[in-house]
Amino acid sequence: MLSIGEFARYARVSVRMLRHYDSLGLLVPVRVDATTGYRYYSAEQLTRLNRLVALKELGFTLDQVGTVLSGDVGAEQLRGMLTLRRAQIVEQIDADQARLSEIEARLRTIEKEGTMSELEYVEKSLPAVRLAQLTDDVGSQPELGMKVGPLFDRVADRLVAAGLKPDNPAYAWYEESESGIHFGAGFPVTAESVDGVEVVDLQPYDRGLTVLHHGTMETIGDTWQALVTEVERRGLTFGGPGREVYLETPMESQEHWVTELQQPLG
Amino acid sequence: MLSIGEFARYARVSVRMLRHYDSLGLLVPVRVDATTGYRYYSAEQLTRLNRLVALKELGFTLDQVGTVLSGDVGAEQLRGMLTLRRAQIVEQIDADQARLSEIEARLRTIEKEGTMSELEYVEKSLPAVRLAQLTDDVGSQPELGMKVGPLFDRVADRLVAAGLKPDNPAYAWYEESESGIHFGAGFPVTAESVDGVEVVDLQPYDRGLTVLHHGTMETIGDTWQALVTEVERRGLTFGGPGREVYLETPMESQEHWVTELQQPLG
DNA sequence: TTGCTCCTCACGTCACGTGAGGTGGC
DNA sequence: TTGCTCCTCACGTCACGTGAGGTGGC
């Protein structure tokens, strides 16, 4: 018969752990002194403790350890638990490896630029949106600057004419076509149709890469360029037309505009 | 200005998280209504939230995230934090990979034997022990059975003659020599020397592989064999003479004896 | 008498999830 | 008036570590 201290020393666990396992019923001392409350263990209990520690080391919760130790799990069930655990660990390793390469990318950025990049790319799902929109085409990128703003104004005018007020946030989207760029601009609505504009449902995507653009629309091309580059750096594939979400558009000046660029992924 | 619900939806975080970050001072709403307590955020705060989430994703604690977001960490300090984090993740991956191969080994055992092995091997450090011992030699393994028991008796007799009582647990150790096996048997003491026996300090080891043997000494050879096999299966190297620790030795019969076999590793 | 070991609470950890119970604008 | 959104507590999570405050045998 061993005192709790001796037992703990033999097994290289803490006294506190033994008390904890006792309180959970996982490993009950062979004898507990009725008057002092002192716990006494037999050396034979080391076997159970060793199994307990080994199972814990595999990453099972104490609850699961209890189930296995209780002895009423068949080989089949045990195999199921181990298989599940294996899948969880593989998942964990994958996630850690992703973290690792992300950290290494950031370390390289610091070496090169002396600071951490300002732009934060965020991978997230993109919601579906019902939009009251108008569309147009341009031959090349630079022409967009002249066209998108007025298109928003026209949509807003027609919504007002139809008795609705333009809701926030405004959306734009861009698609390459044979002749150049096909694009749309609009506002969220709930109605099925609105006179004078087209009502469409922008498709939701499970995955998209996004970044925030601050300030004037003059430089939004640069931010798009950076986002596209990041998609490629991460080895991702494009899954649909890019969108702009106008989160903050104070009328005084474009200086404090906040636009989210969303690139759907495949 | 966005309500907490809108802000949460844009950023794909829970409302509860935003309140949590507010309470920690990590992301304070631009405005809090004095009477209702409603929180309002600006779209520009999405940038800070995105950085917060990204840093959290890298595995930093919210405390560390706060440090980084506060902005008064230089590139050098940031690099230090990232490097440390990288080391932690590598460690984590290594540990998970060890767990993984251990689980796979157990799954193979189940496939083959229809159950999980009874023997639990435990890797742990081996303590130093001061021993009052006698030593002897035999030509071959089978002769040990006749020699070890009586050797313990002789040591015990001499301890009693020297006015000491044999302390638990008893230790034995075994070493290969040119002519066969050199071995010792003894009991822990604190004295520097004891008349009639040799006092030695058994060396501590940082790592050892151990297993429990239950019952009679007749079959302890099999358990040693299994332990040695396991050392090799794990790709470990031997680091010293094996030890036996007699944890439980009721005199009635050897049926309930419990012996720990300790194999030091290199 | 001074250590050492053992005991039972009970708080703290970490980042929230999840009610409970209540309020204010459409 | 019925939903919806928002609010503030406050408990629960998981496996113990770490005092606090006290007791019993060498």
Coordinates of C-alpha atoms (C1' of nucleotides) in Angstrom, one line a residue:
Chain A
M1 CA 0.0 0.0 0.0
L2 CA 1.4 3.3 -1.1
S3 CA 0.6 6.8 0.1
I4 CA -0.6 9.2 -2.5
G5 CA 2.8 10.9 -2.6
E6 CA 4.7 7.7 -3.2
F7 CA 2.2 6.6 -5.8
A8 CA 2.5 9.9 -7.6
R9 CA 6.3 9.7 -7.5
Y10 CA 6.4 6.2 -9.0
A11 CA 4.0 7.2 -11.8
R12 CA 5.4 10.7 -12.4
V13 CA 2.1 12.4 -12.0
S14 CA 1.1 15.1 -9.6
V15 CA -0.8 14.5 -6.4
R16 CA -3.4 16.9 -7.6
M17 CA -4.0 14.7 -10.6
L18 CA -4.5 11.6 -8.5
R19 CA -7.1 13.5 -6.4
H20 CA -8.7 14.7 -9.6
Y21 CA -9.0 11.2 -11.0
D22 CA -10.3 10.0 -7.7
S23 CA -13.0 12.6 -7.7
L24 CA -14.0 11.6 -11.2
G25 CA -14.1 8.0 -10.3
L26 CA -11.4 7.2 -12.8
L27 CA -8.9 5.8 -10.3
V28 CA -10.2 5.2 -6.8
P29 CA -7.7 4.4 -4.1
V30 CA -7.9 0.8 -2.8
R31 CA -8.3 2.3 0.7
V32 CA -9.3 5.6 2.2
D33 CA -8.7 6.1 5.9
A34 CA -12.0 6.9 7.5
T35 CA -10.7 9.3 10.0
T36 CA -7.9 11.2 8.3
G37 CA -9.2 10.9 4.7
Y38 CA -5.7 9.7 3.6
R39 CA -5.7 7.9 0.3
Y40 CA -3.8 4.6 -0.1
Y41 CA -3.1 2.9 -3.5
S42 CA -1.8 -0.5 -4.3
A43 CA 1.1 -1.0 -6.8
E44 CA -1.3 -3.0 -8.9
Q45 CA -3.2 0.2 -9.6
L46 CA -0.2 1.5 -11.4
T47 CA -1.5 -0.5 -14.4
R48 CA -4.7 1.3 -14.5
L49 CA -3.0 4.7 -14.0
N50 CA -0.6 3.9 -16.8
R51 CA -3.4 3.1 -19.2
L52 CA -5.2 6.3 -18.1
V53 CA -2.1 8.4 -18.8
A54 CA -1.4 6.7 -22.1
L55 CA -5.0 7.3 -23.3
K56 CA -4.8 10.9 -22.2
E57 CA -1.6 11.3 -24.1
L58 CA -3.3 10.1 -27.2
G59 CA -5.6 13.1 -26.8
F60 CA -8.7 11.6 -25.4
T61 CA -10.7 13.5 -22.9
L62 CA -11.0 12.1 -19.3
D63 CA -14.6 11.3 -20.1
Q64 CA -13.5 9.1 -23.0
V65 CA -10.7 7.7 -21.0
G66 CA -13.3 6.7 -18.4
T67 CA -15.3 4.9 -21.1
V68 CA -12.3 2.9 -22.3
L69 CA -11.1 2.1 -18.8
S70 CA -14.5 0.9 -17.8
G71 CA -13.8 -2.1 -19.9
D72 CA -17.2 -2.3 -21.6
V73 CA -16.0 -1.1 -25.0
G74 CA -15.6 -3.8 -27.5
A75 CA -12.7 -4.0 -30.0
E76 CA -15.0 -2.6 -32.7
Q77 CA -16.0 0.5 -30.6
L78 CA -12.4 1.0 -29.6
R79 CA -11.4 1.0 -33.2
G80 CA -14.0 3.5 -33.9
M81 CA -12.8 5.9 -31.2
L82 CA -9.2 5.5 -32.4
T83 CA -10.2 6.1 -36.0
L84 CA -12.1 9.2 -35.1
R85 CA -9.2 10.5 -33.0
R86 CA -6.8 9.9 -35.9
A87 CA -9.0 12.0 -38.2
Q88 CA -9.1 14.8 -35.6
I89 CA -5.3 14.8 -35.2
V90 CA -4.8 14.8 -39.0
E91 CA -7.1 17.8 -39.2
Q92 CA -5.2 19.5 -36.4
I93 CA -1.9 18.9 -38.1
D94 CA -3.2 20.3 -41.4
A95 CA -4.5 23.4 -39.6
D96 CA -1.2 23.9 -37.9
Q97 CA 0.7 23.5 -41.1
A98 CA -1.4 26.2 -42.7
R99 CA -0.7 28.5 -39.7
L100 CA 3.0 27.7 -40.0
S101 CA 3.3 28.6 -43.7
E102 CA 1.2 31.8 -43.0
I103 CA 3.6 32.8 -40.2
E104 CA 6.6 32.1 -42.5
A105 CA 5.1 34.2 -45.2
R106 CA 4.7 37.0 -42.7
L107 CA 8.3 36.6 -41.5
R108 CA 9.5 36.9 -45.1
T109 CA 7.5 40.1 -45.5
I110 CA 9.1 41.6 -42.4
E111 CA 12.5 40.7 -43.7
K112 CA 11.8 42.4 -47.0
E113 CA 9.7 45.4 -46.0
G114 CA 10.7 45.9 -42.4
T115 CA 7.1 45.8 -41.2
M116 CA 4.0 43.8 -41.4
S117 CA 1.7 44.4 -44.4
E118 CA -1.1 46.7 -43.8
L119 CA -3.5 44.8 -46.0
E120 CA -5.4 42.0 -44.2
Y121 CA -6.8 39.4 -46.5
V122 CA -9.8 37.5 -45.1
E123 CA -11.1 34.2 -46.3
K124 CA -14.8 33.8 -45.7
S125 CA -18.0 32.8 -47.3
L126 CA -19.8 35.3 -49.5
P127 CA -23.6 35.7 -48.9
A128 CA -26.3 35.8 -51.6
V129 CA -27.7 39.2 -52.3
R130 CA -30.8 40.3 -54.1
L131 CA -29.9 43.4 -56.1
A132 CA -31.8 46.0 -58.0
Q133 CA -29.2 46.8 -60.7
L134 CA -28.3 48.2 -64.1
T135 CA -25.5 46.8 -66.2
D136 CA -23.1 48.3 -68.8
D137 CA -20.0 47.4 -70.8
V138 CA -16.6 49.1 -71.3
G139 CA -13.8 48.2 -73.6
S140 CA -11.0 48.6 -71.0
Q141 CA -10.3 49.0 -67.3
P142 CA -9.6 52.8 -67.2
E143 CA -13.0 53.6 -68.7
L144 CA -14.7 52.1 -65.6
G145 CA -13.9 55.2 -63.5
M146 CA -16.2 57.3 -65.7
K147 CA -19.0 54.8 -65.8
V148 CA -19.6 53.2 -62.5
G149 CA -20.5 56.2 -60.4
P150 CA -23.2 57.5 -62.9
L151 CA -24.6 54.0 -63.2
F152 CA -25.2 54.0 -59.4
D153 CA -26.9 57.4 -59.7
R154 CA -29.2 56.1 -62.4
V155 CA -30.2 53.0 -60.4
A156 CA -30.9 55.2 -57.3
D157 CA -33.0 57.6 -59.3
R158 CA -35.2 54.8 -60.7
L159 CA -35.6 53.2 -57.2
V160 CA -36.8 56.5 -55.9
A161 CA -39.1 56.8 -58.9
A162 CA -40.5 53.4 -58.0
G163 CA -41.2 54.5 -54.5
L164 CA -38.2 52.7 -52.9
K165 CA -35.2 54.2 -51.2
P166 CA -31.7 52.9 -52.0
D167 CA -30.7 50.5 -49.2
N168 CA -27.1 50.0 -47.9
P169 CA -24.7 48.6 -48.8
A170 CA -24.4 49.2 -52.5
Y171 CA -22.9 46.4 -54.6
A172 CA -20.9 46.4 -57.9
W173 CA -19.6 43.4 -59.8
Y174 CA -17.2 43.0 -62.7
E175 CA -16.9 40.2 -65.3
E176 CA -14.6 39.9 -68.3
S177 CA -16.2 39.6 -71.7
E178 CA -14.9 39.2 -75.2
S179 CA -15.2 42.9 -75.9
G180 CA -13.9 44.1 -72.5
I181 CA -15.6 44.3 -69.1
H182 CA -19.3 43.7 -68.3
F183 CA -20.3 45.2 -65.0
G184 CA -23.3 45.9 -62.8
A185 CA -24.2 48.3 -60.0
G186 CA -27.1 48.2 -57.6
F187 CA -28.7 48.3 -54.2
P188 CA -30.2 45.4 -52.1
V189 CA -33.9 45.0 -52.3
T190 CA -36.4 42.4 -51.1
A191 CA -39.0 42.9 -53.9
E192 CA -39.2 40.3 -56.7
S193 CA -39.2 43.1 -59.4
V194 CA -38.9 46.8 -59.5
D195 CA -39.9 49.1 -62.5
G196 CA -37.1 50.4 -64.6
V197 CA -34.3 48.2 -63.1
E198 CA -33.3 44.6 -63.2
V199 CA -33.7 42.5 -60.1
V200 CA -31.1 39.7 -59.8
D201 CA -29.8 37.3 -57.1
L202 CA -26.1 37.5 -56.7
Q203 CA -24.9 33.9 -56.1
P204 CA -23.5 33.0 -52.7
Y205 CA -20.1 31.4 -52.5
D206 CA -18.7 29.0 -49.8
R207 CA -15.3 30.6 -50.1
G208 CA -14.1 34.0 -51.1
L209 CA -11.0 36.1 -50.4
T210 CA -11.7 39.7 -49.4
V211 CA -9.8 42.8 -48.5
L212 CA -10.8 46.3 -47.5
H213 CA -10.1 49.3 -49.7
H214 CA -9.9 52.7 -47.9
G215 CA -10.5 56.0 -49.6
T216 CA -11.1 57.2 -53.2
M217 CA -12.1 54.9 -56.0
E218 CA -9.2 56.2 -58.1
T219 CA -6.9 53.7 -56.5
I220 CA -9.2 50.7 -56.2
G221 CA -7.6 49.2 -59.2
D222 CA -4.3 48.8 -57.2
T223 CA -6.2 47.0 -54.4
W224 CA -7.9 44.7 -56.8
Q225 CA -4.5 43.9 -58.3
A226 CA -3.1 43.1 -54.8
L227 CA -6.1 40.9 -54.0
V228 CA -5.7 38.9 -57.3
T229 CA -2.0 38.5 -56.5
E230 CA -2.8 37.2 -53.1
V231 CA -5.3 34.6 -54.5
E232 CA -2.5 33.3 -56.7
R233 CA 0.1 33.4 -53.9
R234 CA -2.2 31.2 -51.8
G235 CA -2.6 28.8 -54.7
L236 CA -6.4 29.4 -54.8
T237 CA -8.6 29.3 -57.9
F238 CA -11.1 32.0 -59.0
G239 CA -14.7 31.0 -58.8
G240 CA -16.7 33.9 -60.2
P241 CA -16.9 37.6 -60.9
G242 CA -15.4 40.0 -58.3
R243 CA -17.7 42.2 -56.2
E244 CA -17.4 45.5 -54.5
V245 CA -19.4 46.2 -51.4
Y246 CA -19.7 49.9 -50.4
L247 CA -19.7 49.7 -46.7
E248 CA -19.1 53.4 -45.8
T249 CA -19.7 56.2 -48.3
P250 CA -19.9 59.6 -46.5
M251 CA -21.0 62.2 -49.1
E252 CA -18.6 64.9 -48.1
S253 CA -15.6 63.3 -49.7
Q254 CA -14.4 59.9 -50.8
E255 CA -11.5 60.1 -48.3
H256 CA -13.3 58.0 -45.7
W257 CA -15.0 55.6 -48.0
V258 CA -14.7 51.9 -47.1
T259 CA -15.2 49.3 -49.8
E260 CA -14.8 45.6 -49.4
L261 CA -13.5 43.7 -52.5
Q262 CA -14.7 40.2 -52.7
Q263 CA -13.2 37.6 -55.0
P264 CA -15.2 34.4 -55.1
L265 CA -13.1 31.2 -55.1
G266 CA -13.6 27.9 -56.9
Chain B
M1 CA -22.3 53.5 -38.4
L2 CA -23.2 49.9 -38.1
S3 CA -25.1 48.1 -35.3
I4 CA -23.3 45.3 -33.6
G5 CA -25.4 42.7 -35.6
E6 CA -24.6 44.2 -39.0
F7 CA -20.9 44.6 -38.0
A8 CA -20.8 40.9 -36.9
R9 CA -22.5 39.7 -40.1
Y10 CA -20.1 41.6 -42.4
A11 CA -17.0 40.2 -40.5
R12 CA -18.4 36.7 -39.9
V13 CA -17.9 36.8 -36.2
S14 CA -20.4 36.4 -33.4
V15 CA -22.0 39.2 -31.6
R16 CA -20.7 37.7 -28.4
M17 CA -17.2 37.9 -29.7
L18 CA -17.6 41.6 -30.4
R19 CA -18.8 42.2 -26.9
H20 CA -15.9 40.2 -25.6
Y21 CA -13.4 42.2 -27.5
D22 CA -15.0 45.4 -26.3
S23 CA -14.8 44.3 -22.7
L24 CA -11.1 43.5 -23.2
G25 CA -10.5 46.8 -24.8
L26 CA -9.4 45.2 -28.0
L27 CA -12.0 46.7 -30.2
V28 CA -14.1 49.4 -28.7
P29 CA -17.2 50.6 -30.7
V30 CA -16.8 54.2 -32.1
R31 CA -20.0 55.0 -30.2
V32 CA -22.0 53.6 -27.4
D33 CA -25.5 55.0 -26.8
A34 CA -25.5 56.4 -23.3
T35 CA -29.1 55.4 -22.5
T36 CA -29.6 52.1 -24.3
G37 CA -26.0 50.9 -24.2
Y38 CA -26.2 49.9 -27.9
R39 CA -22.8 49.6 -29.5
Y40 CA -22.2 51.2 -32.9
Y41 CA -19.2 50.5 -35.1
S42 CA -17.8 52.2 -38.2
A43 CA -16.9 50.2 -41.3
E44 CA -13.3 51.5 -40.9
Q45 CA -13.1 49.4 -37.7
L46 CA -13.4 46.3 -39.9
T47 CA -9.7 46.7 -40.6
R48 CA -8.8 46.4 -37.0
L49 CA -11.2 43.5 -36.5
N50 CA -9.7 41.7 -39.5
R51 CA -6.2 42.0 -38.1
L52 CA -7.5 40.8 -34.7
V53 CA -9.1 37.7 -36.3
A54 CA -6.0 37.0 -38.4
L55 CA -3.6 37.2 -35.5
K56 CA -5.9 35.0 -33.5
E57 CA -6.0 32.5 -36.3
L58 CA -2.2 32.3 -36.2
G59 CA -2.6 31.1 -32.6
F60 CA -1.8 34.2 -30.6
T61 CA -3.7 34.7 -27.4
L62 CA -6.0 37.7 -27.1
D63 CA -3.5 39.2 -24.8
Q64 CA -0.8 39.0 -27.4
V65 CA -3.2 40.2 -30.1
G66 CA -3.7 43.2 -27.9
T67 CA 0.0 43.9 -27.7
V68 CA 0.4 43.7 -31.5
L69 CA -2.7 45.7 -32.2
S70 CA -1.6 48.4 -29.8
G71 CA 0.9 49.3 -32.4
D72 CA 3.9 49.9 -30.1
V73 CA 5.7 46.7 -31.1
G74 CA 8.6 47.3 -33.5
A75 CA 9.4 45.1 -36.4
E76 CA 12.1 43.4 -34.4
Q77 CA 9.7 42.5 -31.5
L78 CA 7.0 41.3 -34.0
R79 CA 9.6 39.1 -35.6
G80 CA 10.4 37.7 -32.2
M81 CA 6.8 36.9 -31.5
L82 CA 6.3 35.2 -34.9
T83 CA 9.5 33.2 -34.5
L84 CA 8.4 32.0 -31.1
R85 CA 5.0 31.1 -32.4
R86 CA 6.5 29.2 -35.2
A87 CA 8.6 27.1 -32.8
Q88 CA 5.5 26.4 -30.7
I89 CA 3.6 25.2 -33.8
V90 CA 6.4 23.0 -35.0
E91 CA 6.5 21.5 -31.5
Q92 CA 2.8 21.0 -31.6
I93 CA 3.0 19.3 -35.0
D94 CA 5.7 17.0 -33.8
A95 CA 3.7 16.0 -30.8
D96 CA 0.6 15.4 -32.9
Q97 CA 2.6 13.3 -35.4
A98 CA 3.9 11.1 -32.5
R99 CA 0.3 10.7 -31.3
L100 CA -0.7 9.8 -34.8
S101 CA 1.8 7.0 -35.2
E102 CA 1.0 5.7 -31.8
I103 CA -2.7 5.6 -32.7
E104 CA -1.9 3.8 -35.9
A105 CA 0.2 1.3 -34.1
R106 CA -2.7 0.6 -31.8
L107 CA -5.1 0.2 -34.7
R108 CA -2.8 -2.3 -36.3
T109 CA -2.7 -4.2 -33.0
I110 CA -6.4 -4.3 -32.9
E111 CA -6.6 -5.6 -36.4
K112 CA -4.2 -8.4 -35.7
E113 CA -5.2 -9.4 -32.1
G114 CA -8.8 -8.3 -31.9
T115 CA -8.1 -6.3 -28.8
M116 CA -5.8 -3.6 -27.4
S117 CA -2.5 -4.9 -25.8
E118 CA -2.6 -5.3 -22.1
L119 CA 0.9 -4.1 -21.6
E120 CA 1.3 -0.4 -21.2
Y121 CA 4.8 0.9 -21.8
V122 CA 5.5 4.2 -20.2
E123 CA 8.3 6.6 -21.1
K124 CA 9.6 8.6 -18.1
S125 CA 12.7 9.7 -16.4
L126 CA 14.4 7.2 -14.1
P127 CA 15.5 8.6 -10.6
A128 CA 18.9 8.1 -9.0
V129 CA 18.9 5.6 -6.1
R130 CA 21.4 5.0 -3.3
L131 CA 21.5 1.2 -2.9
A132 CA 23.0 -1.2 -0.3
Q133 CA 23.8 -4.1 -2.5
L134 CA 25.7 -7.3 -3.3
T135 CA 26.7 -8.4 -6.8
D136 CA 27.2 -11.7 -8.5
D137 CA 27.7 -13.3 -11.9
V138 CA 26.1 -16.1 -13.9
G139 CA 27.0 -17.6 -17.2
S140 CA 23.5 -17.5 -18.7
Q141 CA 20.0 -16.1 -18.3
P142 CA 18.3 -19.3 -16.9
E143 CA 20.7 -19.4 -13.9
L144 CA 19.5 -16.1 -12.7
G145 CA 16.3 -17.6 -11.2
M146 CA 18.4 -19.5 -8.7
K147 CA 20.6 -16.7 -7.7
V148 CA 18.7 -13.4 -7.4
G149 CA 16.4 -14.4 -4.6
P150 CA 19.1 -15.7 -2.3
L151 CA 21.2 -12.6 -3.0
F152 CA 18.4 -10.4 -1.8
D153 CA 18.2 -12.5 1.4
R154 CA 21.9 -12.1 2.1
V155 CA 21.7 -8.4 1.6
A156 CA 18.7 -8.2 4.0
D157 CA 20.5 -10.3 6.6
R158 CA 23.6 -8.1 6.5
L159 CA 21.5 -4.9 6.8
V160 CA 19.8 -6.3 9.8
A161 CA 23.2 -7.3 11.2
A162 CA 24.3 -3.6 10.7
G163 CA 21.3 -2.4 12.6
L164 CA 19.2 -1.3 9.6
K165 CA 15.9 -2.6 8.3
P166 CA 15.6 -3.3 4.5
D167 CA 13.6 -0.4 3.0
N168 CA 11.2 -0.6 0.1
P169 CA 11.3 -0.9 -2.8
A170 CA 14.0 -3.4 -3.5
Y171 CA 16.1 -3.0 -6.7
A172 CA 17.9 -5.4 -9.0
W173 CA 20.0 -4.5 -12.1
Y174 CA 21.5 -6.6 -14.9
E175 CA 24.5 -6.0 -17.1
E176 CA 26.0 -8.1 -19.9
S177 CA 29.6 -9.1 -19.4
E178 CA 32.1 -11.1 -21.4
S179 CA 31.5 -14.2 -19.3
G180 CA 27.7 -13.9 -19.1
I181 CA 25.6 -11.6 -16.9
H182 CA 26.7 -9.4 -14.0
F183 CA 24.0 -8.4 -11.6
G184 CA 23.2 -6.7 -8.3
A185 CA 20.4 -6.8 -5.7
G186 CA 19.8 -4.4 -2.9
F187 CA 17.7 -2.0 -0.9
P188 CA 17.6 1.8 -0.7
V189 CA 19.6 3.4 2.1
T190 CA 20.6 6.9 3.0
A191 CA 23.9 6.1 4.8
E192 CA 27.3 6.6 3.0
S193 CA 28.4 3.1 3.9
V194 CA 27.1 0.0 5.6
D195 CA 29.2 -2.9 7.1
G196 CA 29.1 -6.1 5.0
V197 CA 27.5 -4.6 1.8
E198 CA 28.5 -2.3 -0.9
V199 CA 26.8 1.2 -1.1
V200 CA 26.4 2.5 -4.7
D201 CA 24.5 5.3 -6.4
L202 CA 22.4 4.0 -9.3
Q203 CA 22.6 6.7 -12.0
P204 CA 19.5 8.7 -13.0
Y205 CA 18.4 8.8 -16.6
D206 CA 16.5 11.5 -18.4
R207 CA 14.6 8.9 -20.4
G208 CA 13.7 5.3 -19.8
L209 CA 11.0 2.9 -21.1
T210 CA 9.2 1.0 -18.4
V211 CA 6.6 -1.7 -18.1
L212 CA 4.9 -3.5 -15.1
H213 CA 5.3 -7.2 -14.6
H214 CA 2.6 -8.9 -12.5
G215 CA 3.1 -12.2 -10.7
T216 CA 5.9 -14.7 -10.3
M217 CA 9.5 -14.1 -11.3
E218 CA 9.4 -17.2 -13.5
T219 CA 7.9 -15.3 -16.4
I220 CA 9.7 -12.0 -15.9
G221 CA 12.1 -13.0 -18.8
D222 CA 9.1 -12.8 -21.2
T223 CA 8.2 -9.3 -20.0
W224 CA 11.9 -8.2 -20.4
Q225 CA 11.8 -9.6 -23.9
A226 CA 8.6 -7.6 -24.7
L227 CA 10.1 -4.4 -23.3
V228 CA 13.3 -4.8 -25.4
T229 CA 11.2 -5.4 -28.5
E230 CA 9.2 -2.3 -27.8
V231 CA 12.3 -0.2 -27.4
E232 CA 13.3 -1.3 -30.8
R233 CA 9.9 -0.8 -32.3
R234 CA 10.0 2.8 -31.2
G235 CA 13.4 3.3 -32.7
L236 CA 14.9 4.1 -29.3
T237 CA 18.5 3.3 -28.2
F238 CA 19.6 1.6 -25.0
G239 CA 21.3 3.8 -22.5
G240 CA 22.3 1.5 -19.6
P241 CA 21.7 -1.6 -17.6
G242 CA 18.1 -2.6 -17.0
R243 CA 16.6 -2.4 -13.5
E244 CA 13.9 -4.2 -11.7
V245 CA 11.9 -2.3 -9.0
Y246 CA 10.0 -4.6 -6.6
L247 CA 7.0 -2.4 -5.9
E248 CA 4.7 -5.0 -4.2
T249 CA 6.0 -8.2 -2.7
P250 CA 3.5 -9.8 -0.4
M251 CA 5.2 -12.8 1.3
E252 CA 2.3 -15.3 1.0
S253 CA 2.9 -15.9 -2.7
Q254 CA 4.4 -14.3 -5.7
E255 CA 1.1 -14.3 -7.4
H256 CA 0.4 -10.6 -6.5
W257 CA 3.9 -9.3 -6.9
V258 CA 4.3 -6.2 -8.9
T259 CA 7.6 -5.4 -10.5
E260 CA 8.5 -2.5 -12.6
L261 CA 11.1 -3.1 -15.4
Q262 CA 13.1 -0.1 -16.3
Q263 CA 15.2 0.2 -19.4
P264 CA 17.3 3.3 -19.5
L265 CA 17.5 5.0 -23.0
G266 CA 20.4 6.8 -24.6
Chain C
dT1 C1' 8.9 21.9 18.5
dT2 C1' 10.0 22.0 13.6
dG3 C1' 9.3 19.7 8.9
dC4 C1' 6.8 16.8 6.1
dT5 C1' 2.7 14.9 4.2
dC6 C1' -1.9 14.8 3.7
dC7 C1' -6.7 16.8 3.8
dT8 C1' -10.7 19.9 1.8
dC9 C1' -12.4 23.9 -0.3
dA10 C1' -12.3 27.3 -3.9
dC11 C1' -10.5 30.5 -7.2
dG12 C1' -8.1 31.0 -11.7
dT13 C1' -7.1 29.6 -16.5
dC14 C1' -9.0 30.9 -22.0
dA15 C1' -12.3 32.5 -25.3
dC16 C1' -16.1 32.6 -25.7
dG17 C1' -21.4 29.7 -26.0
dT18 C1' -25.6 29.7 -24.0
dG19 C1' -29.4 30.8 -21.4
dA20 C1' -32.1 34.0 -18.2
dG21 C1' -34.5 38.1 -17.8
dG22 C1' -35.5 42.5 -19.5
dT23 C1' -35.8 46.7 -22.8
dG24 C1' -36.7 49.7 -27.1
dG25 C1' -38.0 50.7 -32.0
dC26 C1' -40.8 48.9 -36.4
Chain D
dT1 C1' -49.3 43.6 -30.5
dT2 C1' -45.9 40.4 -32.3
dG3 C1' -40.9 39.9 -34.0
dC4 C1' -36.4 41.4 -34.0
dT5 C1' -32.3 43.3 -32.0
dC6 C1' -29.9 44.7 -28.3
dC7 C1' -28.6 44.9 -23.3
dT8 C1' -26.3 42.9 -18.8
dC9 C1' -25.3 39.3 -15.7
dA10 C1' -23.6 34.8 -14.8
dC11 C1' -22.9 29.9 -15.3
dG12 C1' -20.4 26.2 -18.0
dT13 C1' -16.4 24.5 -20.5
dC14 C1' -11.5 21.2 -19.4
dA15 C1' -7.9 19.4 -16.6
dC16 C1' -5.9 20.5 -13.5
dG17 C1' -2.3 24.5 -10.8
dT18 C1' -2.1 27.1 -6.9
dG19 C1' -2.9 29.0 -2.6
dA20 C1' -5.5 29.1 1.9
dG21 C1' -6.2 27.2 6.2
dG22 C1' -5.9 23.2 8.9
dT23 C1' -4.5 18.4 10.8
dG24 C1' -1.6 14.2 12.2
dG25 C1' 2.7 11.4 12.8
dC26 C1' 8.2 11.5 13.2

